[in-house]
Coordinates of C-alpha atoms in Angstrom, one line a residue:
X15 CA 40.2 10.2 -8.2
X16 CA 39.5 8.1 -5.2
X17 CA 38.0 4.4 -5.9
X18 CA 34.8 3.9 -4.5
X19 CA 34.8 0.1 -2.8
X20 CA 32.6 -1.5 -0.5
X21 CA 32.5 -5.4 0.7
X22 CA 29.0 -7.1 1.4
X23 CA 28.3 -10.3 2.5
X24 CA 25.6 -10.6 0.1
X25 CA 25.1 -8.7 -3.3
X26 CA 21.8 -8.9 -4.5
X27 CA 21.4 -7.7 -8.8
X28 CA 18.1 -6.8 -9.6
X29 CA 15.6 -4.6 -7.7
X30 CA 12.4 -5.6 -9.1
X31 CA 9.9 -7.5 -6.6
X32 CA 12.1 -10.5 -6.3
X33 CA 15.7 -9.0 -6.0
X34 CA 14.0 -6.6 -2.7
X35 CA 12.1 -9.2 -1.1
X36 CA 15.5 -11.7 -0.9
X37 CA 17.7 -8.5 0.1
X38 CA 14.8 -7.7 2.8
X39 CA 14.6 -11.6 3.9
X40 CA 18.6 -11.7 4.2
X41 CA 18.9 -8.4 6.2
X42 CA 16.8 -9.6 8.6
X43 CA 18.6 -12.6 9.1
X44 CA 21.3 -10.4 10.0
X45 CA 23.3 -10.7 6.9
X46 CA 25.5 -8.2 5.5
X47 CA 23.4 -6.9 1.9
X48 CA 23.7 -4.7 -0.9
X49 CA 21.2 -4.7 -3.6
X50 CA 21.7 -2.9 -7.3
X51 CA 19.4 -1.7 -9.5
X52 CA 20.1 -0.4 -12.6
X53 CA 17.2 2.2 -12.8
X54 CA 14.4 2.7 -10.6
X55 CA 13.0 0.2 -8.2
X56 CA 10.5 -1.9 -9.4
X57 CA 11.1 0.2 -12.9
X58 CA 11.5 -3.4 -15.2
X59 CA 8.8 -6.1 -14.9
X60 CA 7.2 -5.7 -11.6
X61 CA 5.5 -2.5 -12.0
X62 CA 3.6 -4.1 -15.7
X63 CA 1.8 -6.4 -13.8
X64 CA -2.4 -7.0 -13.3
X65 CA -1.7 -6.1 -9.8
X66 CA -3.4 -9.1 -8.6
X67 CA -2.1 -11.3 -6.4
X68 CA -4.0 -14.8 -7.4
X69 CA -4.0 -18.4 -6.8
X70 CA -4.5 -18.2 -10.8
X71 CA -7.1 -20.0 -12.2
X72 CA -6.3 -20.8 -15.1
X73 CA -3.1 -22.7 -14.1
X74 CA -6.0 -25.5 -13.2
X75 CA -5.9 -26.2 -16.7
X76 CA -2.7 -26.7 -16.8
X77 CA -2.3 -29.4 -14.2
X78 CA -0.1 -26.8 -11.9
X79 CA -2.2 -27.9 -8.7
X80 CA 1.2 -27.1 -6.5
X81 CA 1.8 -24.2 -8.0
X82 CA -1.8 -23.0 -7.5
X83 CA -2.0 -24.2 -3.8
X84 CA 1.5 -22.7 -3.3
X85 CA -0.3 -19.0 -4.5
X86 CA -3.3 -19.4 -3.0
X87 CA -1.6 -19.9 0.3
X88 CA 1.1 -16.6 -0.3
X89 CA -2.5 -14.5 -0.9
X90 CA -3.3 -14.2 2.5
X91 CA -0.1 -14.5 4.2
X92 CA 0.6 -11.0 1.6
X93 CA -2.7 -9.7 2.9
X94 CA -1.9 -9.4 6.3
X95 CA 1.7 -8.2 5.4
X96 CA 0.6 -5.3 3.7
X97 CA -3.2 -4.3 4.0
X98 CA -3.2 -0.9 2.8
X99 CA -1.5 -2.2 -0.2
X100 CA -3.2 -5.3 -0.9
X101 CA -6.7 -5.8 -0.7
X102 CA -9.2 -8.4 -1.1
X103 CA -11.4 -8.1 -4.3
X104 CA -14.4 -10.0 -6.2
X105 CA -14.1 -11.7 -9.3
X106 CA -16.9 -12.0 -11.8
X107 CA -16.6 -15.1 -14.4
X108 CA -19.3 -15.2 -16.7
X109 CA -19.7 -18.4 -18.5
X110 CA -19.1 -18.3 -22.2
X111 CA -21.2 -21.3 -23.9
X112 CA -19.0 -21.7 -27.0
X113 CA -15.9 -21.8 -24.4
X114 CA -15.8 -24.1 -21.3
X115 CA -19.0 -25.8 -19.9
X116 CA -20.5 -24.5 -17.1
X117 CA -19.9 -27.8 -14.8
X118 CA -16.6 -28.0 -15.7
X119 CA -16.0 -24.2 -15.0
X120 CA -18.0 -24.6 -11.9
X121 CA -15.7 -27.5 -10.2
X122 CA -12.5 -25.5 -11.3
X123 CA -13.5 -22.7 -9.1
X124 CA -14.5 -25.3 -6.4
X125 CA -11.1 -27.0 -6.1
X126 CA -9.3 -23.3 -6.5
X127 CA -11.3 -22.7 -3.3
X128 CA -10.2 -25.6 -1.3
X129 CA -6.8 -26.3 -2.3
X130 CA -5.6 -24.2 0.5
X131 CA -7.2 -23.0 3.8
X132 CA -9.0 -19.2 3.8
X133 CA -8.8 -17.0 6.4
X134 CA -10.5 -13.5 5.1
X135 CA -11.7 -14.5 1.5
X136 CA -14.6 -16.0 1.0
X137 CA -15.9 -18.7 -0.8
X138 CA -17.6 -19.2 -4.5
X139 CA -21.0 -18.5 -5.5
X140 CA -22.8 -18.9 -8.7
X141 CA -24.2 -15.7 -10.4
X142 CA -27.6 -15.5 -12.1
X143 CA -27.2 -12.1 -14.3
X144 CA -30.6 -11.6 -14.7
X145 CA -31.3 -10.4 -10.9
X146 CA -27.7 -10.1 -10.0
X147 CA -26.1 -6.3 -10.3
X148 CA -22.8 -8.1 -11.7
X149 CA -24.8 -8.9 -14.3
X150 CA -26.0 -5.4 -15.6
X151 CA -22.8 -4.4 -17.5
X152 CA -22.9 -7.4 -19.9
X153 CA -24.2 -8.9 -22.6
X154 CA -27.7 -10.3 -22.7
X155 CA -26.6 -13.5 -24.0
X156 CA -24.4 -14.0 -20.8
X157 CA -26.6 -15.5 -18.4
X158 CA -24.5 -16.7 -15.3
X159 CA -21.7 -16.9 -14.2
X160 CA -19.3 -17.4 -10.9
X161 CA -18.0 -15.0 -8.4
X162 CA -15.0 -15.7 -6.6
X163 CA -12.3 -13.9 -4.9
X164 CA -8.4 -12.8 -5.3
X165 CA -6.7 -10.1 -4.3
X166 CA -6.0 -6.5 -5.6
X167 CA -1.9 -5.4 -5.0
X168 CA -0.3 -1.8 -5.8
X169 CA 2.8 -3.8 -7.4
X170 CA 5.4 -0.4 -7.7
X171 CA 4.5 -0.2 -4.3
X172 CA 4.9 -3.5 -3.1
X173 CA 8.6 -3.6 -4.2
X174 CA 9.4 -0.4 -2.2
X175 CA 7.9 -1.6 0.9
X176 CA 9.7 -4.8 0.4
X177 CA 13.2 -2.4 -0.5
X178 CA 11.8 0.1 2.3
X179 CA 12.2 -3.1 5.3
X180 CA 15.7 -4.5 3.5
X181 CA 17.2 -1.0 4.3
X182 CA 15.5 -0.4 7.5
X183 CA 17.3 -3.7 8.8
X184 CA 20.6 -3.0 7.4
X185 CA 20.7 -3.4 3.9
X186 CA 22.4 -1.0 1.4
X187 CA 19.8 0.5 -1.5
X188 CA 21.7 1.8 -4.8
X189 CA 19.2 3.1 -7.5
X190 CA 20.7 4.2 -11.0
X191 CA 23.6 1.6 -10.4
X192 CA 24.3 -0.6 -13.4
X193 CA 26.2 -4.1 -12.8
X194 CA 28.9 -4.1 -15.8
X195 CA 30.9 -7.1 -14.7
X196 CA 30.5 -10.1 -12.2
X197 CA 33.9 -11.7 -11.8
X198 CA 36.6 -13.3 -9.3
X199 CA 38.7 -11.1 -7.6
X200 CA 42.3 -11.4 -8.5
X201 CA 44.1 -13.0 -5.4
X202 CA 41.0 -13.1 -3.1
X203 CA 38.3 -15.6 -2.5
X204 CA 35.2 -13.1 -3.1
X205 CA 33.5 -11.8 -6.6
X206 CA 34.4 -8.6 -7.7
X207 CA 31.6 -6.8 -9.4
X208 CA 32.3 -3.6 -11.2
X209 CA 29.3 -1.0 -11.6
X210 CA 28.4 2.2 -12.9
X211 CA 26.9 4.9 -11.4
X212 CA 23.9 5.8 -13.6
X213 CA 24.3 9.3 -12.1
X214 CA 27.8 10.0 -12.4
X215 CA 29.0 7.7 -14.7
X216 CA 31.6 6.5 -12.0
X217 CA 32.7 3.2 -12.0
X218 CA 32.3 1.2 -8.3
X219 CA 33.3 -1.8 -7.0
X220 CA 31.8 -4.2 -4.7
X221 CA 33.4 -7.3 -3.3
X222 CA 30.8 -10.0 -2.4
X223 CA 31.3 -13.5 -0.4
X224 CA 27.5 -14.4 -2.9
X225 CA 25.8 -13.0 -5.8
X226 CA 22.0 -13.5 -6.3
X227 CA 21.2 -12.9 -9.5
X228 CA 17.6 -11.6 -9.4
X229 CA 17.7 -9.5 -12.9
X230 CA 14.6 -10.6 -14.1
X231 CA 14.8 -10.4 -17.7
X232 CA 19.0 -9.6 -17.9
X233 CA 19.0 -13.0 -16.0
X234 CA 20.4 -15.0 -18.5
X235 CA 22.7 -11.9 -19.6
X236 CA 24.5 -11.6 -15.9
X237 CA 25.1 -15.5 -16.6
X238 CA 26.8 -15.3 -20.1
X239 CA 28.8 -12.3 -18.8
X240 CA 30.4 -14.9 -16.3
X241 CA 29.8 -18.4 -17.8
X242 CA 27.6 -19.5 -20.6
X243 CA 27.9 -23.1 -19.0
X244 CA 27.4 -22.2 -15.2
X245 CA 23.6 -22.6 -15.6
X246 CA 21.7 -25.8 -17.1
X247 CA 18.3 -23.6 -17.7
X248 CA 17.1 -21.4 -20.6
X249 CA 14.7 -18.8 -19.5
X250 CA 12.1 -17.2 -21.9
X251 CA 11.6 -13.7 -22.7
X252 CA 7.7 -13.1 -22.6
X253 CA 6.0 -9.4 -23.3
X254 CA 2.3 -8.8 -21.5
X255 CA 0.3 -5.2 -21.9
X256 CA -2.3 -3.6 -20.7
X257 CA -4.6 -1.0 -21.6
X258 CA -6.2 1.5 -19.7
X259 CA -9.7 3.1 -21.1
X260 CA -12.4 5.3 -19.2
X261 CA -14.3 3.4 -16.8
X262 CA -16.8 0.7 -18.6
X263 CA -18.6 -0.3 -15.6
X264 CA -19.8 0.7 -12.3
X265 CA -18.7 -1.3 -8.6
X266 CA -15.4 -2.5 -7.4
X267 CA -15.8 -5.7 -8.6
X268 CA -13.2 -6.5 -11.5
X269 CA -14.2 -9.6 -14.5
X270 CA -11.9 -12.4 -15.8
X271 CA -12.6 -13.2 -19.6
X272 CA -12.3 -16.5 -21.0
X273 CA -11.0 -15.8 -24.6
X274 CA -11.5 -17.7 -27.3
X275 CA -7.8 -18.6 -27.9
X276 CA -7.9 -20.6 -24.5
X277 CA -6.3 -17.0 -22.9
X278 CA -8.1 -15.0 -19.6
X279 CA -8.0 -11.3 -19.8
X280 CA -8.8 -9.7 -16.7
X281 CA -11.0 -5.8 -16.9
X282 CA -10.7 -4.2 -13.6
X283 CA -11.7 -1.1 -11.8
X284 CA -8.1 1.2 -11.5
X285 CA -8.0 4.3 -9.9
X286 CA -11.9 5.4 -9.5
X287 CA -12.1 6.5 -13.1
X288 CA -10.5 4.0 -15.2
X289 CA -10.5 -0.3 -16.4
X290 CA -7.1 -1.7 -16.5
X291 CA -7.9 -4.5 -19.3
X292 CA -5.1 -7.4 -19.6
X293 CA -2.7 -8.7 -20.5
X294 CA -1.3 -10.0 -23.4
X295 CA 1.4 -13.1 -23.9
X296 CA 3.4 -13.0 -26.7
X297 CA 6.8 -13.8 -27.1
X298 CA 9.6 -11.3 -26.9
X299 CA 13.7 -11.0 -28.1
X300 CA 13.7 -7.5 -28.3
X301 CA 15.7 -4.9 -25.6
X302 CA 13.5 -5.6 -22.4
X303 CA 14.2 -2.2 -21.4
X304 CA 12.8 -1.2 -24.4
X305 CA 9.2 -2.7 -24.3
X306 CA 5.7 -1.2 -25.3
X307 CA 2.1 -2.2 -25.8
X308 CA 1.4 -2.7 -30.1
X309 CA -1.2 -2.1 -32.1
X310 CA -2.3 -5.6 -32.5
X311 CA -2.2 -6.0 -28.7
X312 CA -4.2 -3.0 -28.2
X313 CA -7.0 -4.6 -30.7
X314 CA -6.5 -7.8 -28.9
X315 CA -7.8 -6.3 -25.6
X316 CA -10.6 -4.2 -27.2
X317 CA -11.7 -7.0 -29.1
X318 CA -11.6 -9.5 -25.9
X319 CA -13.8 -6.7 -23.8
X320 CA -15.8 -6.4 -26.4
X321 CA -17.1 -9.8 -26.6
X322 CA -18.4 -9.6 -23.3
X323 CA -19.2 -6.1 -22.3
X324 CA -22.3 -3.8 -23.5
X325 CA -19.8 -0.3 -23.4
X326 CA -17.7 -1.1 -26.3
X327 CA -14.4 0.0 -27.1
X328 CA -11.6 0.8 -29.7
X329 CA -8.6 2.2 -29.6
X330 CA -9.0 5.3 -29.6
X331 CA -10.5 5.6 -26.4
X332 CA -7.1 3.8 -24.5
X333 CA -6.0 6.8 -22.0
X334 CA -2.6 5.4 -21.5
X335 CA -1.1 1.5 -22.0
X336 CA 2.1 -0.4 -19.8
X337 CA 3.7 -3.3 -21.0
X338 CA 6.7 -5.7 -19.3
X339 CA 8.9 -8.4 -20.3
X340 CA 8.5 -11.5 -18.0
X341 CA 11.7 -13.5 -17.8
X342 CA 9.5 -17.1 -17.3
X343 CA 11.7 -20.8 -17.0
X344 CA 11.3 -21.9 -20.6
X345 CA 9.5 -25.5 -20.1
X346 CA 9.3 -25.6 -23.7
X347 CA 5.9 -24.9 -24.0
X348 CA 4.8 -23.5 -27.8
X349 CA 2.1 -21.5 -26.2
X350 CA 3.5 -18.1 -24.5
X351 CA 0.4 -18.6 -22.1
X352 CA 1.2 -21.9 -21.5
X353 CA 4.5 -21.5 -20.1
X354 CA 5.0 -21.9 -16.8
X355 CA 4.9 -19.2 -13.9
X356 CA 6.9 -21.3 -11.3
X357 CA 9.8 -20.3 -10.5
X358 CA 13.5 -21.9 -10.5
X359 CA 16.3 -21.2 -8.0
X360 CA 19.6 -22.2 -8.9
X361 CA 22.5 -21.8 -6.8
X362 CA 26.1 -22.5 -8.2
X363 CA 29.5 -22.4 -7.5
X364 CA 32.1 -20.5 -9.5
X365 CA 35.9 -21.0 -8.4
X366 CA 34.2 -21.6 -5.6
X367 CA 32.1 -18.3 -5.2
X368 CA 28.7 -19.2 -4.6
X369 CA 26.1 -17.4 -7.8
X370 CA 22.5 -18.4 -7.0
X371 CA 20.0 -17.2 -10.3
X372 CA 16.4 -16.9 -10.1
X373 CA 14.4 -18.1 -13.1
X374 CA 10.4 -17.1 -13.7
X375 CA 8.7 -16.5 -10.8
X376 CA 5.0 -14.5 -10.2
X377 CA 4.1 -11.1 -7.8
X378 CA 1.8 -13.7 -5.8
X379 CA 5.1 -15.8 -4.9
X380 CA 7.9 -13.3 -4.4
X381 CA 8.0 -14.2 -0.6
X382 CA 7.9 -17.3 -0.7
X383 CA 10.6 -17.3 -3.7
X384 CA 12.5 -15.1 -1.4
X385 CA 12.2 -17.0 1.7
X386 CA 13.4 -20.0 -0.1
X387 CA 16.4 -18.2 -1.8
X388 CA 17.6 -17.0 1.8
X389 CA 17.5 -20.7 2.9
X390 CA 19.3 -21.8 0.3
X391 CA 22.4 -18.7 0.6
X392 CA 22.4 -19.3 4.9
X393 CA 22.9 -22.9 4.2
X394 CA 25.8 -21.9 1.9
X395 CA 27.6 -19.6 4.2
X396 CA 26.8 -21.3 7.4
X397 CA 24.1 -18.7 8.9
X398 CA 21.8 -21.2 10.9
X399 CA 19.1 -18.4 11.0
X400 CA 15.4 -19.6 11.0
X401 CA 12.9 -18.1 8.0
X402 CA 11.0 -14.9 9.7
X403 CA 8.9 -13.0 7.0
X404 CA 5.8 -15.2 7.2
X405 CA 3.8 -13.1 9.8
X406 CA 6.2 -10.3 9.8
X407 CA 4.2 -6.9 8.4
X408 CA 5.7 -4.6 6.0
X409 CA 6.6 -1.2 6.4
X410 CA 3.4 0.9 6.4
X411 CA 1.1 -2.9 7.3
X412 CA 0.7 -2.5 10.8
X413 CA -2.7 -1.5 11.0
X414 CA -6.0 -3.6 11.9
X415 CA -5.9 -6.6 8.7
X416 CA -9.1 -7.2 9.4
X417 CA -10.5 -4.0 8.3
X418 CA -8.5 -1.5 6.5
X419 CA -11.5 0.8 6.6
X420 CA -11.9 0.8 10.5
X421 CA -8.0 1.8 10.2
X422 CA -9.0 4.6 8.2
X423 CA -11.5 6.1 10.2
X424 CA -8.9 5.9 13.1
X425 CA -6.7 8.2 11.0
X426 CA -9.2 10.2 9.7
X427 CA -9.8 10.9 13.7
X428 CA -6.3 11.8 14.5
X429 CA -6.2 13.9 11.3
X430 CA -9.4 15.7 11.2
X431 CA -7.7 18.5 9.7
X432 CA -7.1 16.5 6.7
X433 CA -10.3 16.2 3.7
X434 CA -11.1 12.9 3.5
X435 CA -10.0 12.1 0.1
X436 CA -6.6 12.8 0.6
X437 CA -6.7 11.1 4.2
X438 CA -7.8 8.0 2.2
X439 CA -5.2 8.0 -0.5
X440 CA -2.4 8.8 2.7
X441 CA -3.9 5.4 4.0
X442 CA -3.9 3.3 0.9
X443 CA -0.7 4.9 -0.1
X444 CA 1.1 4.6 3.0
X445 CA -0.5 3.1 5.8
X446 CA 1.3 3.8 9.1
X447 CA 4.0 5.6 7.1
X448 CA 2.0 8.7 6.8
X449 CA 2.7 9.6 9.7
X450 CA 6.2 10.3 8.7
X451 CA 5.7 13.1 6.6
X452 CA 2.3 14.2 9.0
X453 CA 4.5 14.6 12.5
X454 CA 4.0 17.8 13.6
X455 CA 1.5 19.6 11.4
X456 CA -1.8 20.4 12.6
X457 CA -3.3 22.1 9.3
X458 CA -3.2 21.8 5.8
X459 CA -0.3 24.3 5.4
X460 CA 1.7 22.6 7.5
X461 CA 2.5 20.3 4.7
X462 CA 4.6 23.1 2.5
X463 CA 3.2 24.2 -0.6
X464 CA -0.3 22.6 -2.5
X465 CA 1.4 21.6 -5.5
X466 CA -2.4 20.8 -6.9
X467 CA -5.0 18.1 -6.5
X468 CA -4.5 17.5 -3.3
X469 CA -1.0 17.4 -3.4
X470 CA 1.5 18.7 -0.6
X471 CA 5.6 19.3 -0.9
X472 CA 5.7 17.4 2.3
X473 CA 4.8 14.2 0.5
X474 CA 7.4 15.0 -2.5
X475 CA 10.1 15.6 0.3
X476 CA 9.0 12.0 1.8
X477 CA 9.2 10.5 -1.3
X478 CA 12.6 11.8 -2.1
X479 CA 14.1 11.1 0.9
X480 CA 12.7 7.4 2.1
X481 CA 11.1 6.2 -1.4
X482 CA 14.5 6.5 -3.8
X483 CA 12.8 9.1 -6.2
X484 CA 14.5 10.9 -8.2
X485 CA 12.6 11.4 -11.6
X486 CA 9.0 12.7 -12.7
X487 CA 8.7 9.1 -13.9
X488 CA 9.4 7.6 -10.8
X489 CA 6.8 9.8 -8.5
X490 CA 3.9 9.9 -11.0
X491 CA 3.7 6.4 -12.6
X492 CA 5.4 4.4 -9.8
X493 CA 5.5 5.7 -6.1
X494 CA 1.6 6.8 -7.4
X495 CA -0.5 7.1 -10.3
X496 CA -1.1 10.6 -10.2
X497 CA 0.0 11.0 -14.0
X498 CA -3.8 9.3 -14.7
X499 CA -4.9 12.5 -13.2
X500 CA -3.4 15.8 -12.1
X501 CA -3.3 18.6 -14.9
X502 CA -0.3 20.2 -17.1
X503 CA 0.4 22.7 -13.8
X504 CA 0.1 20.6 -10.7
X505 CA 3.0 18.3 -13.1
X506 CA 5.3 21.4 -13.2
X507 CA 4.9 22.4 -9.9
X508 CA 6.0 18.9 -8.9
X509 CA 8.7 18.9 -11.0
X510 CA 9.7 22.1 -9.2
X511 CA 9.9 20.9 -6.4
X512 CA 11.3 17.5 -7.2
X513 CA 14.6 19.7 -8.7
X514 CA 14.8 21.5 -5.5
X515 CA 14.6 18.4 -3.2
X516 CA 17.0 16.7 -5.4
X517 CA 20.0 19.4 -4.8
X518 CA 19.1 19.4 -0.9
X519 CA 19.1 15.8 -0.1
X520 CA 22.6 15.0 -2.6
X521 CA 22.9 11.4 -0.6
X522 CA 19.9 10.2 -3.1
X523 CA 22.2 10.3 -5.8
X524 CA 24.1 6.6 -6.7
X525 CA 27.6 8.4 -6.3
X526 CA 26.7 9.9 -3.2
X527 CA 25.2 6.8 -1.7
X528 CA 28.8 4.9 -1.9
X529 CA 30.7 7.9 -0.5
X530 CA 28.2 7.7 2.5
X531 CA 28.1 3.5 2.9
X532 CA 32.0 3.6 2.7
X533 CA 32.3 5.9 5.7

């Protein structure tokens, strides 16, 4: 049996959010990269998020004013990167008398909106719920309240955009590839890292000038396997869920909570039909792979929505729940909430092979993170390339930032053949990448079979080819959110056709993807 080898300038562990935007950053500084995940991209912690990408609010309370300005900054520098994937979106905070005064509340939201300069989201505003529509799906007793804005992020999708760029400027993408071993090479001065094709259940090696560990919450576990004493940081393991229910309210507006154990839960609109209520913090030591939402969370987040909204809930009407383990730097806060989302790079040397480890970090700061982790390797190996990903659009983001909706009536133009629905979901999904899987076809059958709701074997094909997929999971909780919606039949005829793509196009398998980056 032939050994499968390949050499890299840069290997990158971890294809969550973090591990794809350094591997994209790095390629386009015309470094050699190879990134491994162990399942899907995006699969761990960065597809369990609140999909918000926030200045964060609440880290005010903490005295985090750089960490805040530092978000608040990345929101619209994402914005313009990917505007069919990020979107502004209004925030309703209703002031709770037994929690926080009013003032006090009031001059938070003032600072959050001048600790860094806007460009497309607006101001503050105070709320008075009594002739203000916000106001109709709560509680009489909540009187005002404050409307301010963030920004809305399709997180799954996000990472393969940020994946989709990495491999579009030269950098190698294995799915279903497991890390076993991180190591010297005997008699050479490179690591050696031995992997495992998910797939196959091949063994592969990779020699690598750097590592960057970007494992998220195997972090610390890619360290121990080396070096127990190569770091000087403890990460912590934290668990957040979130619920999704039937829709409680009507408008695209979404609602932060001030709890009364000092925690925000956020309830916000998700897919037309649905609130996505969350999350929770509570401290984890369990199998992060292993991770799901409990009952007590469950009555946590009914119980917090409760308190403020007229449509109550319980748990039996929760449609479906996510939960994720955040690998946060342990600042040795008691409180789970408490702990700090900044982020930690550490860069190392081990018989002098660079290792740099990234500790905590937050969706809203992954480029930056990124951007600052690429600094930190070129300055190691002597590339003198400048930072680049600042105004640089992601694949799929160059359309009109200004107005994603004048975008979409441009494309609804070019593809008048197309219902609108699914020419909207194309956009949002996609953006300019539609286009890929539209050349050519000038009707509806044109796009291969209608799996159901709206769905074409075109798209599945796309996906399959350019997106990594390979399971049901990935395609219908991932790459979409379809699951949420499509019936018992339109899921088989998917799967279907996922099996038959999946024999044609043999390079998406791990195995095969070495035999083809060898050549």
């Amino acid at each position: 049996m032939t050994v499968k080898e390949i050499s890299t300038d840069v290997l990158v562990i971890g294809g969550g959010i973090n591990g794809a935007g350094i591997a994209r950053d790095l390629a386009g500084r015309g470094m050699s990269v190879v990134l491994c995940e162990q399942g899907d991209l995006g699969s761990a912690t960065s597809s369990a998020s609140s999909k918000i990408i926030h200045g964060g609010l609440r880290y005010l309370e903490h005295k985090d004013f750089k960490l805040v300005r530092q978000s608040l900054m990345e929101r619209e520098v994402l914005l313009r990167s990917a505007p069919h994937l990020i979107s502004p979106m209004d925030f309703v905070l209703p002031h709770n008398k037994s929690q926080r005064p009013y003032w006090l509340i009031r001059l938070g939201v003032f600072l959050y909106d001048y600790l860094a300069p806007r460009d497309f989201l607006p101001g503050s505003e105070g709320l008075n719920f009594k002739t203000h529509e916000f106001g109709a799906p709560l509680k009489d007793e909540y009187k005002r309240g404050i409307l301010y804005s963030d920004c809305w992020a399709d997180d799954a999708r996000l990472v393969l955009a940020n994946a989709l760029d990495a491999s579009e400027k030269g950098a190698q993408i294995f799915t279903r590839m497991k890390c076993k071993a991180v190591r010297k090479k005997r008699g050479a001065q490179v690591w050696r890292i031995t992997c495992e094709d998910q797939i196959s259940k091949r063994e592969v090696f990779i020699d690598a000038k750097c590592v960057i560990n970007a494992a998220g919450p195997w972090v610390s576990q890619i360290i121990e396997g080396i070096d127990k004493k190569l770091t000087e940081y403890k990460t912590r393991l934290i668990k957040g869920s979130h619920i999704i229910v039937p829709k409680i309210f009507e408008g695209s507006q979404a609602y932060t909570l001030q709890n009364d154990d000092g925690r925000v839960v956020f309830a916000i609109p998700y897919e037309g039909e649905f609130t996505l209520i969350g999350t929770t913090d509570v401290n984890y030591r369990g199998d992060p792979a292993d991770v799901s939402a409990s009952k007590d969370e469950i009555s946590y987040l009914c119980k917090a929505v409760n308190e403020y909204f007229k449509v109550q809930i319980n748990p039996a009407d929760v449609v479906s729940t996510y939960s994720g383990v955040r690998s946060l730097f342990d600042d040795g806060k008691d409180n789970a909430s408490s702990v700090t989302r900044n982020y930690k790079l550490e860069i190392k040397d081990y018989q002098g092979l660079p290792i740099l480890s990234v500790f905590g970090g937050k969706l809203t700061s992954y480029r930056k993170l990124s951007e600052q982790a690429a600094n930190m390797i070129c300055e190691r190996m002597g590339n003198a390339s400048e930072p680049w990903t600042e105004f640089a659009v992601l694949p799929g983001g160059d359309i009109n930032t200004a107005d994603f909706y004048m975008y979409y009536k441009t494309f609804q133009r070019e593809f008048a053949w197309l219902p609108k629905e699914i020419a909207y979901r194309y956009c949002k999904t996609y953006g300019s990448r539609a286009r890929f899987f539209l050349r050519g076809a000038k009707r509806l059958e044109d796009l291969g079979q209608h799996l159901g709701g709206g769905i074409y074997e075109a798209e599945i094909a796309y996906l399959v080819m350019k997106e990594w997929a390979m399971t049901m999971e990935d395609i219908l909780t991932r790459r979409s959110k379809w699951g949420l919606h499509i019936t018992d039949e339109t899921k088989a005829n998917i799967e279907k056709v996922l099996r038959k793509y999946k024999n044609h196009f043999s390079t998406h398998t791990a195995d095969s993807q070495f035999n083809n980056a060898s050549k």
